[in-house]
CSV table of C-alpha atoms in Angstrom, one decimal:
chain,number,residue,atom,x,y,z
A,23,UNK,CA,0.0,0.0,0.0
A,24,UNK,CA,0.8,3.4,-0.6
A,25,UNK,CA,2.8,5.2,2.1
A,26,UNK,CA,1.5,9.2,1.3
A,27,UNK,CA,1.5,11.3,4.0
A,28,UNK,CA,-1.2,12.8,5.5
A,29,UNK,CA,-1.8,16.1,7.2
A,30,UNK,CA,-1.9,15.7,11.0
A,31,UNK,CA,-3.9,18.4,13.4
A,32,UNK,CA,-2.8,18.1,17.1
A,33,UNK,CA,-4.7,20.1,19.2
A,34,UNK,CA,-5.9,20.5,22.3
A,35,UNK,CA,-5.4,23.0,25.8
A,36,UNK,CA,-3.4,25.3,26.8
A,37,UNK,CA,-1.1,22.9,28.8
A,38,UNK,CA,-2.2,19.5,27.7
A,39,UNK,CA,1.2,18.8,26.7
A,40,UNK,CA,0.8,19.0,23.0
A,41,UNK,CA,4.4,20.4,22.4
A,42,UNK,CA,5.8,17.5,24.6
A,43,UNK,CA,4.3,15.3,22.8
A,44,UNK,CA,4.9,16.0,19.3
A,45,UNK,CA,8.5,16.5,20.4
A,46,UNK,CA,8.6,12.8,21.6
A,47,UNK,CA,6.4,11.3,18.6
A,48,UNK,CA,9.2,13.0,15.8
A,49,UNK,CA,12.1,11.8,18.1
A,50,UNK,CA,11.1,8.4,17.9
A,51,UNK,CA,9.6,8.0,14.1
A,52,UNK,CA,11.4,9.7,11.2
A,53,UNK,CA,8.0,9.8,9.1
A,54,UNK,CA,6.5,13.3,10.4
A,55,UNK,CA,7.6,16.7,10.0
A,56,UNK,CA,6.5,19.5,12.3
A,57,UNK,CA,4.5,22.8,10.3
A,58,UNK,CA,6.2,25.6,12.4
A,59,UNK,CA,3.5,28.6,12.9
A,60,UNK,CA,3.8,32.0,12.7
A,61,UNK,CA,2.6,33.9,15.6
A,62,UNK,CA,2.7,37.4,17.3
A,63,UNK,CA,2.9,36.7,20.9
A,64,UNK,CA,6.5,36.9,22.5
A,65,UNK,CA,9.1,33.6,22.7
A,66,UNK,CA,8.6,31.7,26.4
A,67,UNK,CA,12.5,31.1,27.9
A,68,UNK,CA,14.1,28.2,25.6
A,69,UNK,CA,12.0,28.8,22.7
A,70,UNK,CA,14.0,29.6,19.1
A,71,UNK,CA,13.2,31.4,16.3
A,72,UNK,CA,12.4,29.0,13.1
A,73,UNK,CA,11.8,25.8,15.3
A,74,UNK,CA,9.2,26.6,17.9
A,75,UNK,CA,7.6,28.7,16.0
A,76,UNK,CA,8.5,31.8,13.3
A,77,UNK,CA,7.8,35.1,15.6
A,78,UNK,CA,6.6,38.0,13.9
A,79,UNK,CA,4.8,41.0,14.7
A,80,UNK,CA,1.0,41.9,13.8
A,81,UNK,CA,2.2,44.1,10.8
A,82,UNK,CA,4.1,41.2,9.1
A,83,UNK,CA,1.6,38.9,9.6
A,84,UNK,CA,-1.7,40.7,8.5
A,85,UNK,CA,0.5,41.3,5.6
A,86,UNK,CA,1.3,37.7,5.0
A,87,UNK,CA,-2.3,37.2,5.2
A,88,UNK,CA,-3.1,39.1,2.0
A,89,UNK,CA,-0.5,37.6,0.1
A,90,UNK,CA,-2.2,34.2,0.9
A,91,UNK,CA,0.5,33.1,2.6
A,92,UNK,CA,-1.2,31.0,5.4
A,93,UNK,CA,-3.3,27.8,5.0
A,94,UNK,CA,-4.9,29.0,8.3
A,95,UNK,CA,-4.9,31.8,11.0
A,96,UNK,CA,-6.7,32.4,14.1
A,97,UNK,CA,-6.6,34.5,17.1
A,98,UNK,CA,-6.0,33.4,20.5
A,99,UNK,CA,-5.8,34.5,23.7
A,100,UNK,CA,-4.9,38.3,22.2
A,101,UNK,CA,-2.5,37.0,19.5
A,102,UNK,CA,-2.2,35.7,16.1
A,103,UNK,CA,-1.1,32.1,15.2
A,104,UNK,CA,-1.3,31.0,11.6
A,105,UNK,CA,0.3,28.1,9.3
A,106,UNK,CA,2.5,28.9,6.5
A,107,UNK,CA,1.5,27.1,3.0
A,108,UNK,CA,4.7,26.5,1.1
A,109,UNK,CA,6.4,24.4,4.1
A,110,UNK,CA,3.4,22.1,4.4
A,111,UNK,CA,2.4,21.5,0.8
A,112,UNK,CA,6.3,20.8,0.4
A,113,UNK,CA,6.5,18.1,3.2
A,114,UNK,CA,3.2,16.3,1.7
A,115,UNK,CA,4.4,16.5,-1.9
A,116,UNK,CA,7.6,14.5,-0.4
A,117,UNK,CA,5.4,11.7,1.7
A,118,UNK,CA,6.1,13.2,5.0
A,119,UNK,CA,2.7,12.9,7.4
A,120,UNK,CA,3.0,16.7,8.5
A,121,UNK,CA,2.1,17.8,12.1
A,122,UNK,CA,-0.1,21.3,13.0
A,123,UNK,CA,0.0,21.7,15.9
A,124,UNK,CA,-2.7,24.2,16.1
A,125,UNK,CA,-6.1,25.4,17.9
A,126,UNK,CA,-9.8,24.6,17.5
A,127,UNK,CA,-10.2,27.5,15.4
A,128,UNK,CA,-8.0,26.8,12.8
A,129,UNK,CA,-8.3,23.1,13.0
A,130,UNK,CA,-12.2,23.5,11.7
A,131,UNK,CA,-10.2,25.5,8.6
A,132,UNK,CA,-7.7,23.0,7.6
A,133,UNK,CA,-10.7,20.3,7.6
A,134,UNK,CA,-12.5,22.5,5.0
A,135,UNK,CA,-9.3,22.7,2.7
A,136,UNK,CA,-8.0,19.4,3.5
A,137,UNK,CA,-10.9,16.4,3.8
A,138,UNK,CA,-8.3,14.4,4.1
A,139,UNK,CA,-6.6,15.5,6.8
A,140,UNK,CA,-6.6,13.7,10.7
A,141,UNK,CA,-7.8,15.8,13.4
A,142,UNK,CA,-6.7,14.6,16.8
A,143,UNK,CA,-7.9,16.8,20.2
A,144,UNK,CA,-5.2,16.2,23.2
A,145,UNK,CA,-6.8,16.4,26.6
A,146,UNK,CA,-5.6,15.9,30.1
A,147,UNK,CA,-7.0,13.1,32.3
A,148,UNK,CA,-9.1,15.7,34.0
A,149,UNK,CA,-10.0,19.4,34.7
A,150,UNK,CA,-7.9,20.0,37.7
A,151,UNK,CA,-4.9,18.3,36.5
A,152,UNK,CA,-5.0,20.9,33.2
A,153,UNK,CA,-5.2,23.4,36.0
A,154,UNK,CA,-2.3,22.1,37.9
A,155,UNK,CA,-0.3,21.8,34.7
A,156,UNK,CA,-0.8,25.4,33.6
A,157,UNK,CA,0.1,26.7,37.3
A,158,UNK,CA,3.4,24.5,37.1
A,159,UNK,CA,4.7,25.6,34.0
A,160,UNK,CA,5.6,29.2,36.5
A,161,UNK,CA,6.1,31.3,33.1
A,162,UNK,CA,2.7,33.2,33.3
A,163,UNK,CA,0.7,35.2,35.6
A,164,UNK,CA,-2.8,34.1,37.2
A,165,UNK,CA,-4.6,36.1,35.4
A,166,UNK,CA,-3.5,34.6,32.0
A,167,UNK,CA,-3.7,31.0,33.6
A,168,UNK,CA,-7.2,32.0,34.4
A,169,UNK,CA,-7.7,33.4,30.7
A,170,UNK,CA,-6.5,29.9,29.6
A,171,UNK,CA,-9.0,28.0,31.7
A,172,UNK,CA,-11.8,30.0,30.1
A,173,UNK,CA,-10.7,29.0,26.7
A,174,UNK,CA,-10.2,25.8,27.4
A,175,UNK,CA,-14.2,25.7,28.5
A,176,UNK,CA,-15.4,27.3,25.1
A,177,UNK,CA,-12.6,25.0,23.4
A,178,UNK,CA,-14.7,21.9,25.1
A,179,UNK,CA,-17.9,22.8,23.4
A,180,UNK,CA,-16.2,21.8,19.8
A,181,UNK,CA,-14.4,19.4,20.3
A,182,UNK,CA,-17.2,16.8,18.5
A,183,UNK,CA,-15.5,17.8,15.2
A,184,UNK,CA,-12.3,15.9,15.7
A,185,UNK,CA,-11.5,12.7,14.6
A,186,UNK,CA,-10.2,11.4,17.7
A,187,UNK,CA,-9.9,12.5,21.4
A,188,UNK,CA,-6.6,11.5,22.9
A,189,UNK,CA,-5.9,11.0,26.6
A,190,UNK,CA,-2.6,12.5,27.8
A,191,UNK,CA,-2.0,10.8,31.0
A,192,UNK,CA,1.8,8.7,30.7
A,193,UNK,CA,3.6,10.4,28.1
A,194,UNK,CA,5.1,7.0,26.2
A,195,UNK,CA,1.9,5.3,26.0
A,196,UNK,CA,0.2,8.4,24.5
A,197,UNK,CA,2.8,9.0,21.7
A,198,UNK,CA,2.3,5.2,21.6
A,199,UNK,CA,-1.3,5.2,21.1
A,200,UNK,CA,-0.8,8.6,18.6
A,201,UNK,CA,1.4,6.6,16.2
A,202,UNK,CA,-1.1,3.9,15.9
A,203,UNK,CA,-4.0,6.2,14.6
A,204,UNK,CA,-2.2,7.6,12.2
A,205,UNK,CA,-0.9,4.6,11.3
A,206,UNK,CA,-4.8,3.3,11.1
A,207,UNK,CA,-5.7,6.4,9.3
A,208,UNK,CA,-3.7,6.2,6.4
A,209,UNK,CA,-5.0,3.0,5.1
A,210,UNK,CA,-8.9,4.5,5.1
A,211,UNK,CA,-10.0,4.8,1.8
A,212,UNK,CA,-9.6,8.1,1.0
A,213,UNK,CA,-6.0,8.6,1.5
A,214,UNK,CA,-5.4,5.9,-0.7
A,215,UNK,CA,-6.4,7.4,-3.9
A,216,UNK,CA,-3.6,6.3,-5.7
A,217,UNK,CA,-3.6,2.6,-4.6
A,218,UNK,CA,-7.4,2.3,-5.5
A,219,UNK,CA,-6.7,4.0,-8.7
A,220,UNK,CA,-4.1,1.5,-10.0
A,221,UNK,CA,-5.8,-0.9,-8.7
A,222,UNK,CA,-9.0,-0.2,-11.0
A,223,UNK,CA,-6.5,0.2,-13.5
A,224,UNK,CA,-5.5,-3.9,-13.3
A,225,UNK,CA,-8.6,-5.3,-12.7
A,226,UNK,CA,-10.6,-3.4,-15.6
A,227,UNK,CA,-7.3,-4.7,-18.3
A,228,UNK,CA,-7.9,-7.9,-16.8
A,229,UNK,CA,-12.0,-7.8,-17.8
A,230,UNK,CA,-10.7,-6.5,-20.7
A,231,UNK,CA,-8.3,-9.5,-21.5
A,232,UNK,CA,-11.1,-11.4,-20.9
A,233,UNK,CA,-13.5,-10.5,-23.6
């Protein structure tokens, strides 16, 4: 069978551990690649320009907006994150299952371009261990871990549109259990275009032969 890749949305709350595990997941498989965003808001400590994420301001980015640069773009939380096209249509063209790791918002938007694509929403084992998460990371204020808490409640209400909710609760068994539905998911029927096609191809030479 075919071995495309397939577009990948991760998303899921502020502090659900999506970075983490994406991290792990392209450590141990060489088949993804990782779509860096674009975003507005400033770098957290350890963060790098070009492999977190491509930090702009809001000038640059409304800009790259009209020039149809970005597959999607939302705002959150009081700043802009969006997807840049040419990396991502470039790692599909070349087989590689690419990764967004992106919100609810623009999640919806890459369905609507891409059918195809596998939407996977991240999620803590419970409400107050997201909470205790957030407070641990000690890089933002309460009031911004409080602004996160009330996203993550509107965030809740879509989450019905994903493919598949996954339970971050042991880190290895997750990226485990990630790897496995994508692995499932590229053998539904409609990523395999080209595989049904050439196999229509055979059979109908075969009938053919047989006249």
């Amino acid at each position: 069978m075919s071995h495309k890749g397939i577009l990948i949305v991760i998303s899921g709350f502020s502090g659900a551990g999506k970075g983490t595990l994406v991290r792990k997941l392209m450590e141990k498989y060489d088949e993804y690649a990782l779509s860096v965003s674009m975003t507005t808001r400033a770098p957290r400590p350890g963060e790098r320009e070009g492999v977190e994420y491509f930090f702009t301001d809001k000038e640059h980015f409304e800009e790259t907006i009209r020039q149809n640069g970005l597959i999607e773009y939302a705002s959150y939380c009081g700043n802009y994150y969006g997807t840049p096209r040419a990396y991502v249509e470039k790692q599909l063209a070349e087989g590689k299952n690419v990764i967004l790791e992106i919100e609810i918002q623009g999640a919806l938007k890459i369905k609507s371009q891409f059918p195809e694509s596998l939407l996977l929403f991240l999620t803590p084992p419970s409400g107050e261990e997201l909470k205790r998460r957030l407070e641990g990371r000690k890089t933002e204020s309460e009031e911004v871990i409080a602004k996160r808490l009330a996203r993550a409640v509107e965030e809740s209400e879509g989450v019905e549109a994903y493919d598949y909710i996954v339970v971050n609760d042991k880190l290895e068994e997750c990226v485990e259990e990630v790897h496995s539905l994508v692995d499932a998911a590229r053998r539904a029927p409609l990523r395999q275009e080209a595989f049904l096609r050439k196999i229509r191809e055979e059979l109908q030479r075969f009938t053919k032969g047989a006249d």
